[in-house]
Amino acid sequence: MDLIALVMDDHKLHVHRLNWQRLWVAALDDISVTALAWSWDGHHIILGTRDGAVVTVAAESGAVQRRSKLFSDGAAVVLLDWKRTMTQLDSWMRDCVEAWRKLCTEWAKASAQLASFQQTLLTSLENFGESGSAGDLFLALLREGQASDGLQQFLLADLAERGLRATSRAVDIAVLAIHEVLLSELVPTLQKMAFLLAELRGCVDLPDWAASFCVPAAEVQTIETFTLQLLISVDALRRDVVSDGAAYRAIFSWLLAVIQRLSEGLAADASAGAVLLHAPGSSDASPHWLAAHPASDGSVLVHRVASEAAPAVLATAPLDTCPAEAVVRCVSYGSDHLAALGQAPDGGAPALFLSPLHADAAPLRHRDLDDDFQASHVAVSASRRLAFVLSIDRVRSV
């Protein structure tokens, strides 16, 4: 600051520049000044009076902002020194800013990997002239086990297992680092700030202490409320990071299983009726998946597909009279049953088979459908009491 504050015999406060250019003058008719000092930031001037009061004046306008009576009558204020307070809050705030920068840096690395993943996928689809969205193609792969040419090129050549593992590892590292920053740095710092602000609010609410702090109680309460809201938001963000990280891990595990199946010649389009089924009751972070497709003896083979092991036959679901090559679709039914949609090779009526997923077991039942019903998909209701058979223009419940 290049300003000088003076109090004259006429009880006026003068503020000048160092070249004695006067900025403003404030009349202090009812104040007998005995001491004067600047605030640490240069925004205020404090005056000590003969009657034991301290007056705060705005340095820009000369307006009296606050008057506090610190001493009894007859005890004049002869020395003032306004030092910076609440430096601990400033230090903690800088820690919060630094932690947030670290968090953004970690996520930027993972975002770059995901952006490259997405751009490579879009390029592969464009090269094969596929106009559908990437989300629809992945949904079809999950629902029907059918990978388009562009998606298969992306998974096996452009991305491959190595690229998928690199992307998954980058996202995992970022999620763990972000969670660590939030849990170990940001949340504890905000908790300490909230505690200190609560103590300060309690002090300024006491009449005997409020004059010493010279801080408006409303402002302290506003800052405390904002800090608590920020603490709640950060904790919610931490939970969202954990949830999203688990979702990314499940998706990458599924894609890895798909790549391994495609690489080993177990692609869904290699055998009619193959489909990916989620293993019932699986709650592992890297869930197992089931791949079901017809066998040559008129049954459906159910394979386990997981990232850590090669596909293995789990069970055989007998379909009785339904020929293997006639199986159109199959879907899990209950915890250990399979619903399969069959089409007779001679053009006869399609049929729906319900069968247990274990060997040497007869089909539970089968239901013949109309001859003119060109069935293409089968789905099971959430209650497991209805099966829906779909054609191009009709849906039939069974």
mmCIF file of C-alpha atoms in Angstrom:
data_model
loop_
_atom_site.group_PDB
_atom_site.id
_atom_site.type_symbol
_atom_site.label_atom_id
_atom_site.label_comp_id
_atom_site.label_asym_id
_atom_site.label_seq_id
_atom_site.Cartn_x
_atom_site.Cartn_y
_atom_site.Cartn_z
ATOM 1 C CA MET A 1 0.000 0.000 0.000
ATOM 2 C CA ASP A 2 1.212 3.519 -0.823
ATOM 3 C CA LEU A 3 -1.236 5.285 1.495
ATOM 4 C CA ILE A 4 -0.803 7.296 4.693
ATOM 5 C CA ALA A 5 -3.547 7.650 7.306
ATOM 6 C CA LEU A 6 -3.497 10.718 9.579
ATOM 7 C CA VAL A 7 -5.729 11.952 12.400
ATOM 8 C CA MET A 8 -5.610 15.722 12.894
ATOM 9 C CA ASP A 9 -6.543 17.951 15.828
ATOM 10 C CA ASP A 10 -9.822 18.688 14.097
ATOM 11 C CA HIS A 11 -10.858 15.031 14.724
ATOM 12 C CA LYS A 12 -10.789 14.195 11.026
ATOM 13 C CA LEU A 13 -9.221 11.113 9.485
ATOM 14 C CA HIS A 14 -7.169 11.937 6.368
ATOM 15 C CA VAL A 15 -5.910 9.380 3.849
ATOM 16 C CA HIS A 16 -3.163 10.505 1.422
ATOM 17 C CA ARG A 17 -0.878 8.946 -1.115
ATOM 18 C CA LEU A 18 2.871 9.174 -0.589
ATOM 19 C CA ASN A 19 2.937 12.259 -2.841
ATOM 20 C CA TRP A 20 0.409 13.848 -0.446
ATOM 21 C CA GLN A 21 -2.453 13.574 -2.879
ATOM 22 C CA ARG A 22 -5.508 13.451 -0.635
ATOM 23 C CA LEU A 23 -7.963 10.621 -1.276
ATOM 24 C CA TRP A 24 -10.664 11.315 1.290
ATOM 25 C CA VAL A 25 -11.394 12.855 4.667
ATOM 26 C CA ALA A 26 -13.769 11.455 7.288
ATOM 27 C CA ALA A 27 -15.109 13.536 10.163
ATOM 28 C CA LEU A 28 -14.740 11.919 13.592
ATOM 29 C CA ASP A 29 -16.497 14.527 15.716
ATOM 30 C CA ASP A 30 -17.583 12.114 18.444
ATOM 31 C CA ILE A 31 -14.343 10.120 18.518
ATOM 32 C CA SER A 32 -11.160 11.075 20.348
ATOM 33 C CA VAL A 33 -8.493 8.977 18.632
ATOM 34 C CA THR A 34 -5.535 7.783 20.712
ATOM 35 C CA ALA A 35 -4.144 5.037 18.415
ATOM 36 C CA LEU A 36 -4.254 4.096 14.740
ATOM 37 C CA ALA A 37 -3.240 1.045 12.681
ATOM 38 C CA TRP A 38 -3.813 -0.573 9.297
ATOM 39 C CA SER A 39 -5.302 -4.018 8.850
ATOM 40 C CA TRP A 40 -2.949 -6.696 7.543
ATOM 41 C CA ASP A 41 -4.596 -6.687 4.095
ATOM 42 C CA GLY A 42 -4.789 -2.875 3.796
ATOM 43 C CA HIS A 43 -8.568 -2.841 3.413
ATOM 44 C CA HIS A 44 -9.370 -1.327 6.815
ATOM 45 C CA ILE A 45 -8.086 1.278 9.262
ATOM 46 C CA ILE A 46 -8.597 0.697 12.976
ATOM 47 C CA LEU A 47 -8.777 3.523 15.478
ATOM 48 C CA GLY A 48 -8.342 3.325 19.244
ATOM 49 C CA THR A 49 -10.309 5.881 21.265
ATOM 50 C CA ARG A 50 -9.920 7.577 24.622
ATOM 51 C CA ASP A 51 -13.034 5.851 26.001
ATOM 52 C CA GLY A 52 -11.654 2.334 25.361
ATOM 53 C CA ALA A 53 -13.347 1.550 22.048
ATOM 54 C CA VAL A 54 -11.973 0.272 18.739
ATOM 55 C CA VAL A 55 -13.471 1.640 15.522
ATOM 56 C CA THR A 56 -13.099 -0.096 12.144
ATOM 57 C CA VAL A 57 -13.113 2.204 9.094
ATOM 58 C CA ALA A 58 -13.159 1.157 5.421
ATOM 59 C CA ALA A 59 -9.926 2.249 3.733
ATOM 60 C CA GLU A 60 -11.617 2.929 0.388
ATOM 61 C CA SER A 61 -14.512 5.118 1.518
ATOM 62 C CA GLY A 62 -13.890 6.136 5.125
ATOM 63 C CA ALA A 63 -17.196 4.654 6.282
ATOM 64 C CA VAL A 64 -17.344 3.398 9.864
ATOM 65 C CA GLN A 65 -18.041 -0.337 9.687
ATOM 66 C CA ARG A 66 -17.845 -1.458 13.288
ATOM 67 C CA ARG A 67 -17.344 -0.079 16.773
ATOM 68 C CA SER A 68 -16.434 -2.355 19.681
ATOM 69 C CA LYS A 69 -16.060 -1.363 23.340
ATOM 70 C CA LEU A 70 -13.098 -3.306 24.703
ATOM 71 C CA PHE A 71 -12.220 -1.394 27.899
ATOM 72 C CA SER A 72 -14.163 0.420 30.580
ATOM 73 C CA ASP A 73 -14.415 4.203 30.648
ATOM 74 C CA GLY A 74 -11.192 5.912 31.551
ATOM 75 C CA ALA A 75 -8.972 3.246 29.934
ATOM 76 C CA ALA A 76 -7.820 4.582 26.584
ATOM 77 C CA VAL A 77 -6.555 2.413 23.739
ATOM 78 C CA VAL A 78 -2.975 3.562 23.133
ATOM 79 C CA LEU A 79 -1.582 0.770 20.928
ATOM 80 C CA LEU A 80 -3.110 -1.247 18.070
ATOM 81 C CA ASP A 81 -1.660 -4.075 15.986
ATOM 82 C CA TRP A 82 -3.936 -5.897 13.538
ATOM 83 C CA LYS A 83 -2.388 -9.230 12.642
ATOM 84 C CA ARG A 84 -3.679 -11.806 10.231
ATOM 85 C CA THR A 85 -5.790 -14.493 11.903
ATOM 86 C CA MET A 86 -7.290 -17.837 10.896
ATOM 87 C CA THR A 87 -4.146 -18.761 8.986
ATOM 88 C CA GLN A 88 -4.919 -22.424 9.664
ATOM 89 C CA LEU A 89 -8.097 -22.141 7.590
ATOM 90 C CA ASP A 90 -6.092 -20.629 4.734
ATOM 91 C CA SER A 91 -3.596 -23.470 4.906
ATOM 92 C CA TRP A 92 -6.341 -26.094 4.871
ATOM 93 C CA MET A 93 -8.031 -24.381 1.941
ATOM 94 C CA ARG A 94 -4.779 -24.527 -0.028
ATOM 95 C CA ASP A 95 -4.569 -28.227 0.830
ATOM 96 C CA CYS A 96 -8.083 -28.725 -0.569
ATOM 97 C CA VAL A 97 -7.177 -26.944 -3.799
ATOM 98 C CA GLU A 98 -4.026 -29.022 -4.184
ATOM 99 C CA ALA A 99 -5.925 -32.258 -3.531
ATOM 100 C CA TRP A 100 -8.522 -31.303 -6.145
ATOM 101 C CA ARG A 101 -5.782 -30.594 -8.702
ATOM 102 C CA LYS A 102 -4.277 -33.988 -8.006
ATOM 103 C CA LEU A 103 -7.700 -35.589 -8.463
ATOM 104 C CA CYS A 104 -8.216 -33.861 -11.825
ATOM 105 C CA THR A 105 -4.764 -34.921 -13.010
ATOM 106 C CA GLU A 106 -5.442 -38.579 -12.243
ATOM 107 C CA TRP A 107 -8.794 -38.570 -14.030
ATOM 108 C CA ALA A 108 -7.316 -36.753 -17.049
ATOM 109 C CA LYS A 109 -5.018 -39.733 -17.644
ATOM 110 C CA ALA A 110 -7.925 -42.190 -17.610
ATOM 111 C CA SER A 111 -10.047 -39.879 -19.758
ATOM 112 C CA ALA A 112 -7.350 -39.861 -22.421
ATOM 113 C CA GLN A 113 -7.393 -43.678 -22.523
ATOM 114 C CA LEU A 114 -11.199 -43.786 -22.741
ATOM 115 C CA ALA A 115 -11.230 -41.127 -25.472
ATOM 116 C CA SER A 116 -8.737 -43.163 -27.504
ATOM 117 C CA PHE A 117 -10.888 -46.259 -26.905
ATOM 118 C CA GLN A 118 -13.990 -44.485 -28.207
ATOM 119 C CA GLN A 119 -12.265 -42.926 -31.221
ATOM 120 C CA THR A 120 -10.795 -46.260 -32.295
ATOM 121 C CA LEU A 121 -14.225 -47.887 -32.016
ATOM 122 C CA LEU A 122 -15.907 -45.185 -34.111
ATOM 123 C CA THR A 123 -13.191 -45.460 -36.759
ATOM 124 C CA SER A 124 -13.647 -49.230 -36.984
ATOM 125 C CA LEU A 125 -17.412 -48.881 -37.378
ATOM 126 C CA GLU A 126 -17.017 -46.199 -40.061
ATOM 127 C CA ASN A 127 -14.589 -48.368 -42.026
ATOM 128 C CA PHE A 128 -17.226 -51.108 -42.204
ATOM 129 C CA GLY A 129 -20.018 -48.673 -43.039
ATOM 130 C CA GLU A 130 -22.021 -49.434 -39.887
ATOM 131 C CA SER A 131 -24.372 -46.596 -39.020
ATOM 132 C CA GLY A 132 -25.689 -47.884 -35.685
ATOM 133 C CA SER A 133 -24.462 -46.353 -32.466
ATOM 134 C CA ALA A 134 -21.723 -48.082 -30.517
ATOM 135 C CA GLY A 135 -24.074 -48.461 -27.553
ATOM 136 C CA ASP A 136 -26.632 -50.329 -29.650
ATOM 137 C CA LEU A 137 -23.965 -52.677 -30.998
ATOM 138 C CA PHE A 138 -22.667 -53.510 -27.530
ATOM 139 C CA LEU A 139 -26.225 -53.979 -26.291
ATOM 140 C CA ALA A 140 -26.903 -56.400 -29.148
ATOM 141 C CA LEU A 141 -23.692 -58.230 -28.282
ATOM 142 C CA LEU A 142 -24.755 -58.537 -24.653
ATOM 143 C CA ARG A 143 -28.353 -59.477 -25.423
ATOM 144 C CA GLU A 144 -27.917 -61.749 -28.442
ATOM 145 C CA GLY A 145 -24.227 -62.652 -28.481
ATOM 146 C CA GLN A 146 -23.855 -61.322 -32.025
ATOM 147 C CA ALA A 147 -20.913 -59.071 -32.894
ATOM 148 C CA SER A 148 -21.054 -57.011 -36.080
ATOM 149 C CA ASP A 149 -18.114 -57.029 -38.486
ATOM 150 C CA GLY A 150 -16.950 -53.599 -37.375
ATOM 151 C CA LEU A 151 -17.258 -54.449 -33.693
ATOM 152 C CA GLN A 152 -15.425 -57.738 -34.193
ATOM 153 C CA GLN A 153 -12.633 -55.922 -36.055
ATOM 154 C CA PHE A 154 -12.369 -53.440 -33.200
ATOM 155 C CA LEU A 155 -12.286 -56.080 -30.469
ATOM 156 C CA LEU A 156 -9.870 -58.503 -32.154
ATOM 157 C CA ALA A 157 -7.540 -56.235 -34.145
ATOM 158 C CA ASP A 158 -7.765 -52.552 -33.285
ATOM 159 C CA LEU A 159 -8.155 -52.949 -29.516
ATOM 160 C CA ALA A 160 -7.229 -56.571 -28.825
ATOM 161 C CA GLU A 161 -6.690 -58.039 -25.391
ATOM 162 C CA ARG A 162 -3.549 -56.002 -24.758
ATOM 163 C CA GLY A 163 -5.249 -52.679 -25.458
ATOM 164 C CA LEU A 164 -8.264 -53.597 -23.354
ATOM 165 C CA ARG A 165 -6.072 -54.553 -20.411
ATOM 166 C CA ALA A 166 -4.155 -51.267 -20.723
ATOM 167 C CA THR A 167 -7.369 -49.231 -20.740
ATOM 168 C CA SER A 168 -8.803 -51.203 -17.828
ATOM 169 C CA ARG A 169 -5.592 -50.771 -15.841
ATOM 170 C CA ALA A 170 -5.534 -46.999 -16.484
ATOM 171 C CA VAL A 171 -9.133 -46.601 -15.316
ATOM 172 C CA ASP A 172 -8.529 -48.786 -12.247
ATOM 173 C CA ILE A 173 -5.446 -46.779 -11.258
ATOM 174 C CA ALA A 174 -7.314 -43.496 -11.703
ATOM 175 C CA VAL A 175 -10.316 -44.676 -9.676
ATOM 176 C CA LEU A 176 -8.127 -45.914 -6.820
ATOM 177 C CA ALA A 177 -6.052 -42.713 -6.817
ATOM 178 C CA ILE A 178 -9.139 -40.480 -6.852
ATOM 179 C CA HIS A 179 -10.735 -42.474 -4.040
ATOM 180 C CA GLU A 180 -7.528 -42.216 -2.009
ATOM 181 C CA VAL A 181 -7.356 -38.431 -2.487
ATOM 182 C CA LEU A 182 -10.992 -37.972 -1.524
ATOM 183 C CA LEU A 183 -10.893 -40.298 1.474
ATOM 184 C CA SER A 184 -7.446 -39.478 2.901
ATOM 185 C CA GLU A 185 -6.967 -35.810 1.989
ATOM 186 C CA LEU A 186 -10.071 -33.880 0.988
ATOM 187 C CA VAL A 187 -12.643 -35.295 3.427
ATOM 188 C CA PRO A 188 -10.438 -35.021 6.581
ATOM 189 C CA THR A 189 -9.426 -31.453 5.689
ATOM 190 C CA LEU A 190 -13.031 -30.357 5.209
ATOM 191 C CA GLN A 191 -13.985 -32.031 8.489
ATOM 192 C CA LYS A 192 -11.320 -30.031 10.348
ATOM 193 C CA MET A 193 -12.462 -26.811 8.678
ATOM 194 C CA ALA A 194 -16.079 -27.464 9.626
ATOM 195 C CA PHE A 195 -15.093 -28.152 13.241
ATOM 196 C CA LEU A 196 -13.009 -24.969 13.505
ATOM 197 C CA LEU A 197 -15.740 -22.844 11.923
ATOM 198 C CA ALA A 198 -18.289 -24.294 14.342
ATOM 199 C CA GLU A 199 -16.056 -23.243 17.251
ATOM 200 C CA LEU A 200 -15.668 -19.769 15.759
ATOM 201 C CA ARG A 201 -19.432 -19.433 15.299
ATOM 202 C CA GLY A 202 -19.951 -20.390 18.927
ATOM 203 C CA CYS A 203 -17.493 -17.700 20.035
ATOM 204 C CA VAL A 204 -18.974 -14.873 17.965
ATOM 205 C CA ASP A 205 -22.455 -15.789 19.208
ATOM 206 C CA LEU A 206 -21.370 -14.925 22.777
ATOM 207 C CA PRO A 207 -21.833 -11.188 23.464
ATOM 208 C CA ASP A 208 -18.747 -10.983 25.684
ATOM 209 C CA TRP A 209 -16.536 -12.545 23.009
ATOM 210 C CA ALA A 210 -18.054 -11.068 19.855
ATOM 211 C CA ALA A 211 -16.358 -7.675 20.311
ATOM 212 C CA SER A 212 -12.917 -9.275 20.434
ATOM 213 C CA PHE A 213 -13.359 -11.229 17.205
ATOM 214 C CA CYS A 214 -14.830 -8.400 15.105
ATOM 215 C CA VAL A 215 -16.361 -10.995 12.765
ATOM 216 C CA PRO A 216 -20.076 -10.917 11.856
ATOM 217 C CA ALA A 217 -21.818 -14.050 13.121
ATOM 218 C CA ALA A 218 -23.932 -14.300 9.953
ATOM 219 C CA GLU A 219 -20.838 -14.486 7.746
ATOM 220 C CA VAL A 220 -19.292 -17.218 9.882
ATOM 221 C CA GLN A 221 -22.512 -19.232 9.755
ATOM 222 C CA THR A 222 -22.687 -18.853 5.962
ATOM 223 C CA ILE A 223 -19.125 -20.116 5.543
ATOM 224 C CA GLU A 224 -19.751 -22.998 7.945
ATOM 225 C CA THR A 225 -22.899 -24.039 6.045
ATOM 226 C CA PHE A 226 -21.037 -23.930 2.736
ATOM 227 C CA THR A 227 -18.210 -26.060 4.177
ATOM 228 C CA LEU A 228 -20.654 -28.687 5.438
ATOM 229 C CA GLN A 229 -22.421 -28.781 2.063
ATOM 230 C CA LEU A 230 -19.070 -29.208 0.340
ATOM 231 C CA LEU A 231 -18.171 -32.038 2.727
ATOM 232 C CA ILE A 232 -21.416 -33.864 1.926
ATOM 233 C CA SER A 233 -20.872 -33.365 -1.818
ATOM 234 C CA VAL A 234 -17.317 -34.692 -1.652
ATOM 235 C CA ASP A 235 -18.437 -37.794 0.243
ATOM 236 C CA ALA A 236 -21.199 -38.379 -2.329
ATOM 237 C CA LEU A 237 -18.594 -37.993 -5.079
ATOM 238 C CA ARG A 238 -16.432 -40.610 -3.358
ATOM 239 C CA ARG A 239 -19.317 -43.099 -3.375
ATOM 240 C CA ASP A 240 -20.050 -42.338 -7.035
ATOM 241 C CA VAL A 241 -16.399 -42.920 -7.932
ATOM 242 C CA VAL A 242 -16.491 -46.344 -6.264
ATOM 243 C CA SER A 243 -19.745 -47.244 -8.036
ATOM 244 C CA ASP A 244 -18.540 -46.071 -11.450
ATOM 245 C CA GLY A 245 -15.223 -47.834 -10.972
ATOM 246 C CA ALA A 246 -17.027 -51.115 -10.269
ATOM 247 C CA ALA A 247 -19.173 -50.604 -13.380
ATOM 248 C CA TYR A 248 -16.115 -49.972 -15.549
ATOM 249 C CA ARG A 249 -14.432 -53.070 -14.132
ATOM 250 C CA ALA A 250 -17.474 -55.231 -14.910
ATOM 251 C CA ILE A 251 -17.672 -53.886 -18.475
ATOM 252 C CA PHE A 252 -13.990 -54.471 -19.144
ATOM 253 C CA SER A 253 -14.196 -57.992 -17.672
ATOM 254 C CA TRP A 254 -17.118 -58.764 -19.974
ATOM 255 C CA LEU A 255 -15.299 -57.356 -23.027
ATOM 256 C CA LEU A 256 -12.236 -59.410 -22.144
ATOM 257 C CA ALA A 257 -14.391 -62.549 -22.027
ATOM 258 C CA VAL A 258 -15.896 -61.632 -25.407
ATOM 259 C CA ILE A 259 -12.457 -61.085 -26.957
ATOM 260 C CA GLN A 260 -11.241 -64.438 -25.665
ATOM 261 C CA ARG A 261 -14.328 -66.194 -27.028
ATOM 262 C CA LEU A 262 -13.933 -64.525 -30.405
ATOM 263 C CA SER A 263 -10.220 -65.367 -30.495
ATOM 264 C CA GLU A 264 -10.849 -69.040 -29.705
ATOM 265 C CA GLY A 265 -13.532 -69.439 -32.362
ATOM 266 C CA LEU A 266 -16.418 -69.448 -29.904
ATOM 267 C CA ALA A 267 -18.070 -66.374 -31.363
ATOM 268 C CA ALA A 268 -21.816 -66.264 -31.125
ATOM 269 C CA ASP A 269 -22.295 -66.224 -34.885
ATOM 270 C CA ALA A 270 -20.287 -69.439 -35.247
ATOM 271 C CA SER A 271 -23.194 -71.513 -33.904
ATOM 272 C CA ALA A 272 -26.862 -70.784 -34.260
ATOM 273 C CA GLY A 273 -28.602 -69.704 -31.104
ATOM 274 C CA ALA A 274 -25.491 -68.856 -29.084
ATOM 275 C CA VAL A 275 -26.083 -66.177 -26.476
ATOM 276 C CA LEU A 276 -24.314 -64.639 -23.475
ATOM 277 C CA LEU A 277 -26.105 -65.251 -20.190
ATOM 278 C CA HIS A 278 -25.168 -63.671 -16.861
ATOM 279 C CA ALA A 279 -24.396 -66.283 -14.253
ATOM 280 C CA PRO A 280 -27.318 -66.359 -11.757
ATOM 281 C CA GLY A 281 -26.465 -65.056 -8.316
ATOM 282 C CA SER A 282 -22.989 -63.883 -9.281
ATOM 283 C CA SER A 283 -21.916 -60.866 -7.219
ATOM 284 C CA ASP A 284 -18.181 -61.036 -7.867
ATOM 285 C CA ALA A 285 -16.407 -57.878 -9.032
ATOM 286 C CA SER A 286 -15.398 -59.893 -12.138
ATOM 287 C CA PRO A 287 -18.596 -61.851 -12.806
ATOM 288 C CA HIS A 288 -18.783 -65.102 -14.690
ATOM 289 C CA TRP A 289 -20.843 -65.268 -17.831
ATOM 290 C CA LEU A 290 -22.546 -68.186 -19.527
ATOM 291 C CA ALA A 291 -22.484 -68.891 -23.240
ATOM 292 C CA ALA A 292 -25.232 -71.219 -24.453
ATOM 293 C CA HIS A 293 -25.373 -72.789 -27.907
ATOM 294 C CA PRO A 294 -26.844 -75.984 -29.424
ATOM 295 C CA ALA A 295 -25.015 -79.281 -29.538
ATOM 296 C CA SER A 296 -25.206 -81.985 -32.182
ATOM 297 C CA ASP A 297 -27.344 -84.317 -30.055
ATOM 298 C CA GLY A 298 -30.321 -81.987 -29.785
ATOM 299 C CA SER A 299 -29.335 -80.336 -26.501
ATOM 300 C CA VAL A 300 -27.973 -76.950 -25.483
ATOM 301 C CA LEU A 301 -24.460 -76.733 -24.065
ATOM 302 C CA VAL A 302 -23.863 -74.068 -21.416
ATOM 303 C CA HIS A 303 -20.277 -72.830 -21.117
ATOM 304 C CA ARG A 304 -18.686 -70.757 -18.386
ATOM 305 C CA VAL A 305 -16.768 -67.791 -19.783
ATOM 306 C CA ALA A 306 -14.512 -65.807 -17.458
ATOM 307 C CA SER A 307 -11.403 -63.706 -17.893
ATOM 308 C CA GLU A 308 -9.247 -65.913 -15.718
ATOM 309 C CA ALA A 309 -10.058 -69.277 -17.274
ATOM 310 C CA ALA A 310 -10.778 -70.901 -20.597
ATOM 311 C CA PRO A 311 -14.413 -71.683 -21.463
ATOM 312 C CA ALA A 312 -15.610 -74.883 -19.830
ATOM 313 C CA VAL A 313 -18.846 -76.822 -20.139
ATOM 314 C CA LEU A 314 -20.947 -76.320 -17.022
ATOM 315 C CA ALA A 315 -24.122 -78.170 -17.941
ATOM 316 C CA THR A 316 -26.160 -79.668 -20.731
ATOM 317 C CA ALA A 317 -29.800 -78.724 -21.131
ATOM 318 C CA PRO A 318 -31.775 -81.417 -23.033
ATOM 319 C CA LEU A 319 -34.281 -80.132 -25.589
ATOM 320 C CA ASP A 320 -35.867 -83.495 -26.443
ATOM 321 C CA THR A 321 -37.246 -83.411 -29.986
ATOM 322 C CA CYS A 322 -35.767 -80.056 -30.987
ATOM 323 C CA PRO A 323 -32.883 -80.610 -33.461
ATOM 324 C CA ALA A 324 -29.630 -78.848 -32.642
ATOM 325 C CA GLU A 325 -29.542 -76.801 -35.803
ATOM 326 C CA ALA A 326 -33.077 -75.537 -35.148
ATOM 327 C CA VAL A 327 -32.296 -73.674 -31.914
ATOM 328 C CA VAL A 328 -32.886 -69.969 -32.599
ATOM 329 C CA ARG A 329 -32.432 -68.293 -29.205
ATOM 330 C CA CYS A 330 -31.963 -69.267 -25.579
ATOM 331 C CA VAL A 331 -32.083 -67.304 -22.334
ATOM 332 C CA SER A 332 -31.635 -68.082 -18.632
ATOM 333 C CA TYR A 333 -34.861 -68.936 -16.802
ATOM 334 C CA GLY A 334 -34.865 -68.836 -13.017
ATOM 335 C CA SER A 335 -31.692 -69.774 -11.192
ATOM 336 C CA ASP A 336 -30.892 -73.043 -12.989
ATOM 337 C CA HIS A 337 -33.146 -73.325 -16.035
ATOM 338 C CA LEU A 338 -32.948 -72.398 -19.671
ATOM 339 C CA ALA A 339 -35.643 -71.206 -22.074
ATOM 340 C CA ALA A 340 -34.851 -72.145 -25.700
ATOM 341 C CA LEU A 341 -36.673 -71.215 -28.876
ATOM 342 C CA GLY A 342 -36.542 -73.871 -31.601
ATOM 343 C CA GLN A 343 -37.531 -73.861 -35.258
ATOM 344 C CA ALA A 344 -38.122 -77.173 -37.053
ATOM 345 C CA PRO A 345 -35.805 -77.571 -40.071
ATOM 346 C CA ASP A 346 -38.681 -78.743 -42.281
ATOM 347 C CA GLY A 347 -40.522 -75.456 -41.792
ATOM 348 C CA GLY A 348 -42.849 -76.835 -39.129
ATOM 349 C CA ALA A 349 -44.257 -74.956 -36.198
ATOM 350 C CA PRO A 350 -41.720 -73.318 -33.851
ATOM 351 C CA ALA A 351 -41.627 -74.448 -30.232
ATOM 352 C CA LEU A 352 -40.559 -73.062 -26.868
ATOM 353 C CA PHE A 353 -38.644 -75.441 -24.561
ATOM 354 C CA LEU A 354 -38.042 -75.022 -20.810
ATOM 355 C CA SER A 355 -35.266 -77.231 -19.486
ATOM 356 C CA PRO A 356 -33.115 -77.587 -16.330
ATOM 357 C CA LEU A 357 -29.392 -76.879 -16.571
ATOM 358 C CA HIS A 358 -28.075 -80.304 -15.582
ATOM 359 C CA ALA A 359 -27.366 -83.527 -17.355
ATOM 360 C CA ASP A 360 -29.752 -86.505 -17.653
ATOM 361 C CA ALA A 361 -32.800 -84.333 -17.090
ATOM 362 C CA ALA A 362 -35.834 -84.316 -19.300
ATOM 363 C CA PRO A 363 -37.265 -81.031 -20.546
ATOM 364 C CA LEU A 364 -39.827 -79.554 -18.198
ATOM 365 C CA ARG A 365 -42.230 -78.732 -20.997
ATOM 366 C CA HIS A 366 -42.456 -77.409 -24.504
ATOM 367 C CA ARG A 367 -45.121 -75.357 -26.205
ATOM 368 C CA ASP A 368 -45.777 -75.405 -29.936
ATOM 369 C CA LEU A 369 -46.416 -72.037 -31.562
ATOM 370 C CA ASP A 370 -48.369 -71.085 -34.671
ATOM 371 C CA ASP A 371 -47.006 -72.272 -38.013
ATOM 372 C CA ASP A 372 -46.949 -68.742 -39.424
ATOM 373 C CA PHE A 373 -45.211 -67.279 -36.381
ATOM 374 C CA GLN A 374 -41.625 -66.515 -37.469
ATOM 375 C CA ALA A 375 -40.077 -66.450 -34.005
ATOM 376 C CA SER A 376 -36.760 -64.651 -33.642
ATOM 377 C CA HIS A 377 -36.279 -63.845 -29.935
ATOM 378 C CA VAL A 378 -37.339 -65.122 -26.543
ATOM 379 C CA ALA A 379 -37.426 -63.261 -23.232
ATOM 380 C CA VAL A 380 -38.572 -64.134 -19.724
ATOM 381 C CA SER A 381 -40.501 -61.834 -17.388
ATOM 382 C CA ALA A 382 -39.055 -60.636 -14.090
ATOM 383 C CA SER A 383 -41.470 -62.871 -12.182
ATOM 384 C CA ARG A 384 -40.269 -65.913 -14.205
ATOM 385 C CA ARG A 385 -43.904 -66.855 -14.853
ATOM 386 C CA LEU A 386 -44.204 -65.666 -18.450
ATOM 387 C CA ALA A 387 -42.064 -66.169 -21.516
ATOM 388 C CA PHE A 388 -42.376 -63.758 -24.429
ATOM 389 C CA VAL A 389 -41.683 -64.941 -27.956
ATOM 390 C CA LEU A 390 -41.032 -62.164 -30.456
ATOM 391 C CA SER A 391 -41.299 -62.019 -34.219
ATOM 392 C CA ILE A 392 -40.874 -59.088 -36.561
ATOM 393 C CA ASP A 393 -44.404 -57.799 -36.019
ATOM 394 C CA ARG A 394 -45.839 -59.721 -33.057
ATOM 395 C CA VAL A 395 -45.209 -60.623 -29.438
ATOM 396 C CA ARG A 396 -46.735 -63.727 -27.876
ATOM 397 C CA SER A 397 -46.736 -64.570 -24.172
ATOM 398 C CA VAL A 398 -46.496 -68.204 -23.086
#
